[in-house]
Amino acid sequence: QVQLVESGGGLVQFGGSLNLSCAASGVIFGINAMGWYRQAPGKERELVATFTTFTTGDRTDIADSVKGRFTISRDNAKNTVYLQMNSLKPEDTAVYICHAEFIPRDSRLRPYHYWGQGSQVTVSS
C-alpha cells in the first residue's frame, strides 16, 4: 500500500512564505512524476509545480502564475517533494494536493496515480 503524506500549509499574510512537503511511503518500485496541484473553492484543480522526471529531477512543469515565487525540490532517496512558496498572494489560497505517478514492478502494467490528503493554504490580504 502506498501513501502520500503531506505536511506544512497554514495561514500566512500577503507576501509571506510557506513550505509544503510530501513523502511517499510504502512499497515503491519507481516514481515517474511527483509534485503539487491546487484547488480553490469553486475552481478546477490546477497544476502548481511537478517533477515530470522525478528520478533525475531534470524536468519540471511549473504554472506561470507561480513562476519566480514558488520553488519545487525533491529528495530522491526519501521519495519526498517540497514546495517552497514565497511572496504569497491571496489568490494562492487553495487546498494544495500532492500527486505522484508510480511505476509498477510489473512492466506489463500501466503507471498508477496517487493523491495526498490535501493541505490548506490561506493567504490573508
Short mmCIF file of C-alpha atoms in Angstrom, two decimals:
data_model
loop_
_atom_site.label_atom_id
_atom_site.label_comp_id
_atom_site.label_asym_id
_atom_site.label_seq_id
_atom_site.Cartn_x
_atom_site.Cartn_y
_atom_site.Cartn_z
CA GLN A 1 0.00 0.00 0.00
CA VAL A 2 1.37 3.39 -0.99
CA GLN A 3 0.68 6.60 0.85
CA LEU A 4 1.43 10.26 0.22
CA VAL A 5 1.82 12.10 3.49
CA GLU A 6 1.73 15.87 3.32
CA SER A 7 2.85 18.41 5.88
CA GLY A 8 3.04 22.16 6.01
CA GLY A 9 0.47 24.66 4.93
CA GLY A 10 -1.49 27.02 7.13
CA LEU A 11 -2.37 30.68 7.35
CA VAL A 12 0.03 33.39 6.25
CA GLN A 13 -0.18 37.07 5.44
CA PHE A 14 0.22 38.59 2.00
CA GLY A 15 3.87 38.42 0.96
CA GLY A 16 4.68 35.66 3.42
CA SER A 17 6.18 32.23 2.87
CA LEU A 18 5.21 28.64 3.50
CA ASN A 19 6.78 25.30 2.80
CA LEU A 20 4.97 22.10 1.93
CA SER A 21 6.40 18.62 1.93
CA CYS A 22 5.04 15.33 0.64
CA ALA A 23 6.59 11.97 1.37
CA ALA A 24 5.70 8.78 -0.46
CA SER A 25 5.81 5.67 1.67
CA GLY A 26 5.07 2.01 1.21
CA VAL A 27 6.21 -0.43 -1.40
CA ILE A 28 7.56 1.76 -4.19
CA PHE A 29 9.30 0.41 -7.25
CA GLY A 30 9.74 3.73 -9.01
CA ILE A 31 8.29 7.18 -9.46
CA ASN A 32 7.71 8.82 -12.82
CA ALA A 33 6.39 12.16 -11.67
CA MET A 34 5.72 13.84 -8.35
CA GLY A 35 4.54 17.31 -7.49
CA TRP A 36 1.75 19.62 -6.46
CA TYR A 37 -1.68 20.64 -7.65
CA ARG A 38 -4.11 23.03 -6.01
CA GLN A 39 -7.83 23.58 -5.94
CA ALA A 40 -9.50 26.77 -4.83
CA PRO A 41 -13.19 26.91 -3.88
CA GLY A 42 -15.37 26.83 -6.97
CA LYS A 43 -12.42 26.25 -9.28
CA GLU A 44 -10.95 23.26 -11.02
CA ARG A 45 -7.83 21.54 -9.83
CA GLU A 46 -4.74 23.01 -11.45
CA LEU A 47 -1.09 22.13 -11.69
CA VAL A 48 1.23 24.15 -9.48
CA ALA A 49 4.60 22.50 -9.96
CA THR A 50 5.79 19.00 -10.60
CA PHE A 51 8.84 16.98 -11.49
CA THR A 52 7.96 15.21 -14.70
CA THR A 53 11.09 13.09 -14.31
CA PHE A 54 11.32 12.56 -10.58
CA THR A 55 14.29 10.19 -10.53
CA THR A 56 16.64 12.53 -12.39
CA GLY A 57 14.87 15.73 -11.42
CA ASP A 58 15.88 17.35 -14.67
CA ARG A 59 12.44 18.22 -15.94
CA THR A 60 9.79 20.26 -14.20
CA ASP A 61 6.47 21.76 -15.15
CA ILE A 62 5.57 24.95 -13.27
CA ALA A 63 2.47 27.10 -13.60
CA ASP A 64 3.09 30.58 -14.98
CA SER A 65 1.17 32.09 -12.08
CA VAL A 66 3.77 30.89 -9.56
CA LYS A 67 6.99 31.09 -11.54
CA GLY A 68 9.61 33.13 -9.73
CA ARG A 69 7.75 32.76 -6.42
CA PHE A 70 7.45 29.01 -5.87
CA THR A 71 10.27 26.50 -5.95
CA ILE A 72 9.88 22.76 -6.17
CA SER A 73 12.61 20.49 -4.93
CA ARG A 74 12.99 16.86 -4.07
CA ASP A 75 14.89 14.31 -2.01
CA ASN A 76 15.06 11.30 -4.28
CA ALA A 77 16.34 8.98 -1.55
CA LYS A 78 13.40 9.84 0.68
CA ASN A 79 10.78 9.89 -2.11
CA THR A 80 9.88 13.36 -0.93
CA VAL A 81 8.97 16.51 -2.78
CA TYR A 82 8.93 20.01 -1.35
CA LEU A 83 7.24 23.22 -2.38
CA GLN A 84 8.71 26.47 -1.11
CA MET A 85 6.18 29.23 -1.59
CA ASN A 86 7.36 32.82 -1.33
CA SER A 87 5.66 36.16 -1.95
CA LEU A 88 2.30 34.55 -1.37
CA LYS A 89 -0.81 36.29 -2.62
CA PRO A 90 -4.47 35.90 -1.63
CA GLU A 91 -5.11 34.23 -4.99
CA ASP A 92 -2.76 31.44 -3.92
CA THR A 93 -5.32 30.42 -1.32
CA ALA A 94 -6.33 26.83 -2.04
CA VAL A 95 -6.02 23.24 -0.96
CA TYR A 96 -2.64 22.03 -2.16
CA ILE A 97 -2.62 18.39 -3.12
CA CYS A 98 0.40 16.18 -3.64
CA HIS A 99 0.34 13.87 -6.64
CA ALA A 100 2.60 11.04 -7.71
CA GLU A 101 2.69 8.71 -10.66
CA PHE A 102 4.23 5.41 -9.63
CA ILE A 103 5.90 2.81 -11.80
CA PRO A 104 4.66 -0.73 -11.15
CA ARG A 105 7.17 -3.52 -10.65
CA ASP A 106 5.40 -5.49 -13.37
CA SER A 107 6.33 -3.69 -16.59
CA ARG A 108 3.19 -5.03 -18.23
CA LEU A 109 1.11 -2.78 -16.02
CA ARG A 110 0.46 0.89 -16.55
CA PRO A 111 1.72 3.52 -14.10
CA TYR A 112 -0.70 4.35 -11.33
CA HIS A 113 -1.58 7.62 -9.64
CA TYR A 114 -1.93 8.60 -6.01
CA TRP A 115 -3.14 11.82 -4.40
CA GLY A 116 -2.35 13.18 -0.96
CA GLN A 117 -4.97 14.26 1.52
CA GLY A 118 -4.52 17.96 0.73
CA SER A 119 -3.12 20.84 2.76
CA GLN A 120 -4.97 24.10 3.20
CA VAL A 121 -3.01 27.24 2.37
CA THR A 122 -4.71 30.51 3.21
CA VAL A 123 -3.18 33.88 2.38
CA SER A 124 -4.75 36.90 4.03
CA SER A 125 -4.64 40.33 2.43
#
